[in-house]
PDB file of C-alpha atoms in Angstrom:
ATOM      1  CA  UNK V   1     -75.851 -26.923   8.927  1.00 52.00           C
ATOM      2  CA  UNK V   2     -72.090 -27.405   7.059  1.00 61.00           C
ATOM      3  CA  UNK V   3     -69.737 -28.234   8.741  1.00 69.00           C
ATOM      4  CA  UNK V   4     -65.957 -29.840   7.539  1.00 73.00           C
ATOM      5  CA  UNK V   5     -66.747 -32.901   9.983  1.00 79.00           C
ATOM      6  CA  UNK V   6     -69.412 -34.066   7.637  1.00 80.00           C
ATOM      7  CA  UNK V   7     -68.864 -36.808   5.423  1.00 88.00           C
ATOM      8  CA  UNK V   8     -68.976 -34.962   1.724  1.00 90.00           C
ATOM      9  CA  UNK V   9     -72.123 -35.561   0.031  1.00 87.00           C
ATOM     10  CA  UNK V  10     -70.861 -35.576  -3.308  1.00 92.00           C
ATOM     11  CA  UNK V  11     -66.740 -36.003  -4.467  1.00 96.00           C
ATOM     12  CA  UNK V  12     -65.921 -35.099  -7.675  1.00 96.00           C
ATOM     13  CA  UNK V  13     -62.761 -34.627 -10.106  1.00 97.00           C
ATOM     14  CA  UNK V  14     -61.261 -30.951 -10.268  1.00 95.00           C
ATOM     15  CA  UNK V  15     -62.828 -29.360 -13.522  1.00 94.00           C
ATOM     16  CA  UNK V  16     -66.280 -30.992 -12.813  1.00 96.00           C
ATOM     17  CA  UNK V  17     -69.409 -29.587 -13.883  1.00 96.00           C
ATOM     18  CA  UNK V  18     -72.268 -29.720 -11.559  1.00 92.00           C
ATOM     19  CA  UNK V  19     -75.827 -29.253 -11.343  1.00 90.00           C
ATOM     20  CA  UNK V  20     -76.943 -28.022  -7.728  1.00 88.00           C
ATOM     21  CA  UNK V  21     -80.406 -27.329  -6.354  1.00 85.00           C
ATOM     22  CA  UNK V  22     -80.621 -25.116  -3.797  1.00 84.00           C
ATOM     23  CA  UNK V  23     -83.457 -23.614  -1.710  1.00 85.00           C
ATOM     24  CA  UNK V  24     -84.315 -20.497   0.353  1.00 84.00           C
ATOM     25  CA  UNK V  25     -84.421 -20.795   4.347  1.00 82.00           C
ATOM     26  CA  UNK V  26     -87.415 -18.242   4.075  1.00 86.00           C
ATOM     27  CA  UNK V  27     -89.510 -20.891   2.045  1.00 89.00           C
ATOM     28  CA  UNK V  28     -91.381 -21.874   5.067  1.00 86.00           C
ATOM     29  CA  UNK V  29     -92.840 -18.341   4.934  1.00 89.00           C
ATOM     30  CA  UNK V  30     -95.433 -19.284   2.592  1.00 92.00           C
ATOM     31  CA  UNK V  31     -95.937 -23.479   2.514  1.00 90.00           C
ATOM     32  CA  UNK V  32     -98.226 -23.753  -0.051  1.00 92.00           C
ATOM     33  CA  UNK V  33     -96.336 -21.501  -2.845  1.00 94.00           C
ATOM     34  CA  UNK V  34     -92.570 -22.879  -2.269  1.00 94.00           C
ATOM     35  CA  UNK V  35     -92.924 -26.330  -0.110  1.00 92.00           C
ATOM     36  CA  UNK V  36     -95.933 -28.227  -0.651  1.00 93.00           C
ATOM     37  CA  UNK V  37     -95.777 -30.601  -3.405  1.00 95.00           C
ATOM     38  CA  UNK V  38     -92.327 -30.478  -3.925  1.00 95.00           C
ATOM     39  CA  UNK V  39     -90.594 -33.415  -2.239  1.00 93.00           C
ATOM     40  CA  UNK V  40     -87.024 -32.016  -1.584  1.00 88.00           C
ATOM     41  CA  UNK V  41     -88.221 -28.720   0.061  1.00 89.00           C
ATOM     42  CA  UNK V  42     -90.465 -31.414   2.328  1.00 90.00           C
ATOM     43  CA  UNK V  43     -87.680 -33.128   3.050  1.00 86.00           C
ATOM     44  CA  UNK V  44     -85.885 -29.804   4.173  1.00 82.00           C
ATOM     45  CA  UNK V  45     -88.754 -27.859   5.983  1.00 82.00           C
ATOM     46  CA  UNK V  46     -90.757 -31.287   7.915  1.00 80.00           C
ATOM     47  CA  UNK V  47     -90.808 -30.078  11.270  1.00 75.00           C
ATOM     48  CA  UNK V  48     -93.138 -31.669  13.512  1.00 73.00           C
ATOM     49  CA  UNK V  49     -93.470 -32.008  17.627  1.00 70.00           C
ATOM     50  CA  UNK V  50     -92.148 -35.724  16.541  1.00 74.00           C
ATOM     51  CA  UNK V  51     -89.459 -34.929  13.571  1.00 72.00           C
ATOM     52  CA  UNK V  52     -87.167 -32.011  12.204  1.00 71.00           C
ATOM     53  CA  UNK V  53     -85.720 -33.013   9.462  1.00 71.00           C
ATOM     54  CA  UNK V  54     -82.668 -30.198   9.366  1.00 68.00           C
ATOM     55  CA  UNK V  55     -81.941 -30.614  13.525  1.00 63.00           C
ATOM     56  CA  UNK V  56     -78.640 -28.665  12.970  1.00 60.00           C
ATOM     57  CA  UNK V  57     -78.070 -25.493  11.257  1.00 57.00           C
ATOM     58  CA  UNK V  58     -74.873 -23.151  11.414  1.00 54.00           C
ATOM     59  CA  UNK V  59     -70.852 -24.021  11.137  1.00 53.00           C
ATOM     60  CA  UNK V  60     -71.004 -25.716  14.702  1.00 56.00           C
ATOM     61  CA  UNK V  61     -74.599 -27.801  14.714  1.00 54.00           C
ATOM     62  CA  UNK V  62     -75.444 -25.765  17.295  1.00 57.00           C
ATOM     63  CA  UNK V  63     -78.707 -23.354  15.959  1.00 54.00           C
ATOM     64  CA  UNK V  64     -76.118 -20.893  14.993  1.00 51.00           C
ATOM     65  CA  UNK V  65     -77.080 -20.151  11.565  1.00 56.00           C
ATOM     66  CA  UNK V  66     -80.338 -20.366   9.159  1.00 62.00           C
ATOM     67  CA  UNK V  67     -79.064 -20.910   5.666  1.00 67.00           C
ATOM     68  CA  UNK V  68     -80.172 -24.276   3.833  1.00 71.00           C
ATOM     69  CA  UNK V  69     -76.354 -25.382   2.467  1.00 72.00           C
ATOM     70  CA  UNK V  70     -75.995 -28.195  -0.336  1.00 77.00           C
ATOM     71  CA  UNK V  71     -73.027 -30.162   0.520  1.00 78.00           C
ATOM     72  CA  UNK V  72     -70.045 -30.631   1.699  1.00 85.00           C
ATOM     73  CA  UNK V  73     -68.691 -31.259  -1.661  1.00 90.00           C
ATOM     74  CA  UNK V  74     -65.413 -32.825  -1.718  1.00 92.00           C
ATOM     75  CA  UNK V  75     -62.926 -32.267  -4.450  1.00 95.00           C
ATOM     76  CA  UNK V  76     -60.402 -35.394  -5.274  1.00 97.00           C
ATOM     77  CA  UNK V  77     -56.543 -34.126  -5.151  1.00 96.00           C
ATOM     78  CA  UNK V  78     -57.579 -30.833  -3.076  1.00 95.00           C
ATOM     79  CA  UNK V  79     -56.098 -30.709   0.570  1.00 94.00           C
ATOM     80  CA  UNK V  80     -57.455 -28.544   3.728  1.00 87.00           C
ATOM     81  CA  UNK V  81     -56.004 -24.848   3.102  1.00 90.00           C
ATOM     82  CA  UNK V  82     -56.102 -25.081  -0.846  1.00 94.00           C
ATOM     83  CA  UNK V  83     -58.329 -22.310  -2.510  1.00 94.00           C
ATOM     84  CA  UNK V  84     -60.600 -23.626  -4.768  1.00 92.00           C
ATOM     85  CA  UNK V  85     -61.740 -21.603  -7.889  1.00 93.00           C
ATOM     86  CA  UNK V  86     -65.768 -22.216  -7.930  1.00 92.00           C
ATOM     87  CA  UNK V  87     -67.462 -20.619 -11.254  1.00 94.00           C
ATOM     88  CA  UNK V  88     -71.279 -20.528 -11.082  1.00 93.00           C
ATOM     89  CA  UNK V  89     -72.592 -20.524 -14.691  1.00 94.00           C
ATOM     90  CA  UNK V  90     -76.059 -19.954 -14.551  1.00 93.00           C
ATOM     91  CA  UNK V  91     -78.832 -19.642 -11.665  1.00 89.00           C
ATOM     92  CA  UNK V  92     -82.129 -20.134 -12.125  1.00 88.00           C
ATOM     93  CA  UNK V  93     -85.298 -19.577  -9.869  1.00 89.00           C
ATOM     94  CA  UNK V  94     -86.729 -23.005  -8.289  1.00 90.00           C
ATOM     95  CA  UNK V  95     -90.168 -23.313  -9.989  1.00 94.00           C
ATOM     96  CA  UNK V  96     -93.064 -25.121  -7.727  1.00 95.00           C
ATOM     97  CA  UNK V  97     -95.076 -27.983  -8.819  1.00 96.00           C
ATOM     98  CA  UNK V  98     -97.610 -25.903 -10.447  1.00 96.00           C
ATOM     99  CA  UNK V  99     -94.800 -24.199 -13.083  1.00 96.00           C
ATOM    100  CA  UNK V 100     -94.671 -20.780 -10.738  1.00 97.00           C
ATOM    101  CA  UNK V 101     -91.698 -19.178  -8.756  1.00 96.00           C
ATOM    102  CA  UNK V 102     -92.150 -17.648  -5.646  1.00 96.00           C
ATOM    103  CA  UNK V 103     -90.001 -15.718  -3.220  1.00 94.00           C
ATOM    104  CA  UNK V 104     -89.964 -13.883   0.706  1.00 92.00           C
ATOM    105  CA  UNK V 105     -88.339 -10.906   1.823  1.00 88.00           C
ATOM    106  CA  UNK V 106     -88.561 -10.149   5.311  1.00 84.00           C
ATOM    107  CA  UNK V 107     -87.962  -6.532   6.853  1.00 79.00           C
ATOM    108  CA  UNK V 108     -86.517  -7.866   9.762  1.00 74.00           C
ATOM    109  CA  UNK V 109     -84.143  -7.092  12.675  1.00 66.00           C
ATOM    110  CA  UNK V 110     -80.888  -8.497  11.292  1.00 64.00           C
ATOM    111  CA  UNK V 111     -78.783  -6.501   9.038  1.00 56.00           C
ATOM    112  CA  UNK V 112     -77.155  -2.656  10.251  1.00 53.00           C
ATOM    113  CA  UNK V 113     -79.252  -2.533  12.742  1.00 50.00           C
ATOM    114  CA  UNK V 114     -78.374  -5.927  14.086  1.00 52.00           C
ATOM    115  CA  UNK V 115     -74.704  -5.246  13.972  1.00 51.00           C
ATOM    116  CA  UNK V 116     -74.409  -1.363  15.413  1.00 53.00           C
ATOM    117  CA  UNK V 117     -75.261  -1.108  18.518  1.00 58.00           C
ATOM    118  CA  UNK V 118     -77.617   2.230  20.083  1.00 64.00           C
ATOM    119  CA  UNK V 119     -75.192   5.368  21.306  1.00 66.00           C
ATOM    120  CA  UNK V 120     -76.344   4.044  24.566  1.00 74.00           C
ATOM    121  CA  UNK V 121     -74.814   0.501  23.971  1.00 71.00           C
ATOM    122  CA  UNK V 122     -78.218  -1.425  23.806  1.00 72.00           C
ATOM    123  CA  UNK V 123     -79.105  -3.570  20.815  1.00 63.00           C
ATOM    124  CA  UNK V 124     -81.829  -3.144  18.524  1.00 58.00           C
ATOM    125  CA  UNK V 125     -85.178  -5.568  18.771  1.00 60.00           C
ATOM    126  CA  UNK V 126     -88.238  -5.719  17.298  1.00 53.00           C
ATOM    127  CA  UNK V 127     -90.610  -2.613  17.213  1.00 53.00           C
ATOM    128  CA  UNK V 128     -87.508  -0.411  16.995  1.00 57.00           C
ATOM    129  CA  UNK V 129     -88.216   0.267  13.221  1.00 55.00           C
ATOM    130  CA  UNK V 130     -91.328   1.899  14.132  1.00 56.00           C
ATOM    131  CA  UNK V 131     -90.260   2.959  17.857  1.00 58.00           C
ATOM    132  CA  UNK V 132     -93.321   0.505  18.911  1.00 57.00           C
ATOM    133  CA  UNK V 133     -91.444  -1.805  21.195  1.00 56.00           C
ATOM    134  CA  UNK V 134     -94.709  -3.863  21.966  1.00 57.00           C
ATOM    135  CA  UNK V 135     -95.409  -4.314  18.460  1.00 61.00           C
ATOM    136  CA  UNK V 136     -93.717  -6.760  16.116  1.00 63.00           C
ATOM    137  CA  UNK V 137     -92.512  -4.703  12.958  1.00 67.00           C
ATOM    138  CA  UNK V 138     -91.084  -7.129  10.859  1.00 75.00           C
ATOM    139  CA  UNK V 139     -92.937  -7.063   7.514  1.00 81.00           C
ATOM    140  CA  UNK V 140     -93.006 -10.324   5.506  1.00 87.00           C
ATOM    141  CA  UNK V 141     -93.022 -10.118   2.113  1.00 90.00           C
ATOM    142  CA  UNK V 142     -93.931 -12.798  -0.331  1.00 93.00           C
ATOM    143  CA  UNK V 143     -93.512 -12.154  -4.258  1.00 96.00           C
ATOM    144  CA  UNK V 144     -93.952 -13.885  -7.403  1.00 97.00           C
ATOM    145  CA  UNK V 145     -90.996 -13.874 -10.005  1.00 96.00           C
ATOM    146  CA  UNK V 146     -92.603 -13.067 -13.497  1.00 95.00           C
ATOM    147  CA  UNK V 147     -90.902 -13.049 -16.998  1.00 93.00           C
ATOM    148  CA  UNK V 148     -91.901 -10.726 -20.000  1.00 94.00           C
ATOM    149  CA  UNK V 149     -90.744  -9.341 -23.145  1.00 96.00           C
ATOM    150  CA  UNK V 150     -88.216  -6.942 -21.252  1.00 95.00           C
ATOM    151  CA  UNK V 151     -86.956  -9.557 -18.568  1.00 93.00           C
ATOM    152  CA  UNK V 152     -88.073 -11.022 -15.405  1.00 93.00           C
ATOM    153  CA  UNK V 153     -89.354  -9.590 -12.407  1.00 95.00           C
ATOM    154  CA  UNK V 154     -90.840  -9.765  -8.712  1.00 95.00           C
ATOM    155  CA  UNK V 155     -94.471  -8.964  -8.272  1.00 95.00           C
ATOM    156  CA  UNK V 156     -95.668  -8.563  -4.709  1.00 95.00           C
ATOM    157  CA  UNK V 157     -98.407 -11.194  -4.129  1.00 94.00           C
ATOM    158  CA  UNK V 158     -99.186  -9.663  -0.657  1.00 92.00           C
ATOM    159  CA  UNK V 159     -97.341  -8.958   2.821  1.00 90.00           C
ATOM    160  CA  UNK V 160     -97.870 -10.122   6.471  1.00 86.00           C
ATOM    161  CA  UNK V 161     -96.466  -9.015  10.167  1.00 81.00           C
ATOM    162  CA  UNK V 162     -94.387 -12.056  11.474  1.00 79.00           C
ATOM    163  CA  UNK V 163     -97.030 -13.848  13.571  1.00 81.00           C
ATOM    164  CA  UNK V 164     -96.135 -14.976  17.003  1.00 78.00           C
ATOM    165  CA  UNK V 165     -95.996 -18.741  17.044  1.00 78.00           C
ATOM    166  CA  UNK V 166     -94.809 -21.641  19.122  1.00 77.00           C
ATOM    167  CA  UNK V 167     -92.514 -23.941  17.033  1.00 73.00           C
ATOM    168  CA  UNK V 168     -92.825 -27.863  17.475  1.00 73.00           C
ATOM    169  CA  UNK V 169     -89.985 -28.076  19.923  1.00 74.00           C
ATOM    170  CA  UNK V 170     -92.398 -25.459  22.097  1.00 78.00           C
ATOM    171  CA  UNK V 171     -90.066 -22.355  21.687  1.00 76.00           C
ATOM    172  CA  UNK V 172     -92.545 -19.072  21.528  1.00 77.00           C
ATOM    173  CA  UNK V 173     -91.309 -16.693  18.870  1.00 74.00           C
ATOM    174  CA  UNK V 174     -92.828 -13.331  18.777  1.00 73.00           C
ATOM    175  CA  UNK V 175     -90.291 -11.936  16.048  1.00 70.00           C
ATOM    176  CA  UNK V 176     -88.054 -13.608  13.121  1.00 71.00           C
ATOM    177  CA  UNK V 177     -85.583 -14.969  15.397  1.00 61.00           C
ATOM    178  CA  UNK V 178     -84.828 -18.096  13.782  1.00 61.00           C
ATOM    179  CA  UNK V 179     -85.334 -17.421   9.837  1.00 56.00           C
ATOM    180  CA  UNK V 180     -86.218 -20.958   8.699  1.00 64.00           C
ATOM    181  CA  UNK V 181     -89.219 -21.343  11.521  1.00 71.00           C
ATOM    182  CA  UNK V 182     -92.322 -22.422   9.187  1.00 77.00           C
ATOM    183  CA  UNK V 183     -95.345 -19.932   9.383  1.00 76.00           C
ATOM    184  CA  UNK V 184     -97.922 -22.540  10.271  1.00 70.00           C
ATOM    185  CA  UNK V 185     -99.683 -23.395   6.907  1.00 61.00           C
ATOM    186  CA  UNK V 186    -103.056 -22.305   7.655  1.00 62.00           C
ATOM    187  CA  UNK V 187    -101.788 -18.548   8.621  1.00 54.00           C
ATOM    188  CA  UNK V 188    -103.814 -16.009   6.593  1.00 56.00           C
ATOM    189  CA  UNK V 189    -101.709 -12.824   7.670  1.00 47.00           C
TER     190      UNK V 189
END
């Protein structure tokens, strides 16, 4: 959730350096490799029939976006419509509490496909990858990153189909259509 009627987070001179964590929405894919144990992706992903940590997500509060956001930051001296030069000097992979970095890529719905409708004006949905329409088809992918002599990489650790699940607030979910929804934590997939 972002939104310019928050109250900033953070206000700092023009010219300031700054160290930001950030964190995947897709973390909740795999609990035990990129939440548990590590008490500010907790924080973000707690979602129980009692709590949700993150209520609002998207520019209007209103479920309309998936993307965890750090911020608002606000920048003394700058006024609504300035353009502000933001230089991002060095990203690095947010290691777990046991010294590894893990990662998710879902083959999922969104993307061209989600955008362009059929010839005949219909949308795509899940199980039009694979023309199965009562299948799911969205492939899960969770991957290690590993570093060697040559550079670092990402290692497949293993893949699942998106599970159909009921979240805490009771909402049944038989494809990714809420990117941020936690797997539950004992899914073997």
């Amino acid at each position: 959730y972002f939104s310019k009627d928050l109250a900033p987070k953070l206000t700092v001179a023009s010219g300031t350096t700054l160290k930001v964590e950030m964190a995947t929405h897709h973390a909740c894919d795999d609990w035990d490799k990129m939440v548990k144990g590590d008490p500010g992706m907790e924080s973000i992903f707690h979602w129980s029939g009692d709590v949700k940590n993150v209520a609002q997500r998207g520019a209007t509060g209103g479920g309309d976006g998936v993307h965890v956001l750090t911020g608002p930051i606000f920048v003394e001296e700058a006024m609504p419509g300035d353009i502000l030069k933001v230089e991002i000097m060095d990203l690095e992979p947010r290691v777990n509490p046991s010294g590894k970095t893990f990662g998710s890529n879902a083959a999922a719905w969104w993307g061209y496909q989600a955008r362009v409708p059929k010839v005949n004006g219909e949308t795509y949905k899940a199980g039009d990858f694979t023309g199965t329409p009562a299948e799911n088809d969205e492939l899960v992918t969770i991957y290690e990153l590993k570093s060697d002599a040559h550079g670092t990489f990402a290692e497949p650790s293993y893949q699942f189909h998106w599970p159909n699940l009921t979240d805490p607030e009771g909402v049944h979910r038989n494809y990714i259509a809420y990117p941020g929804t936690c797997v539950p934590h004992d899914f073997e997939g």
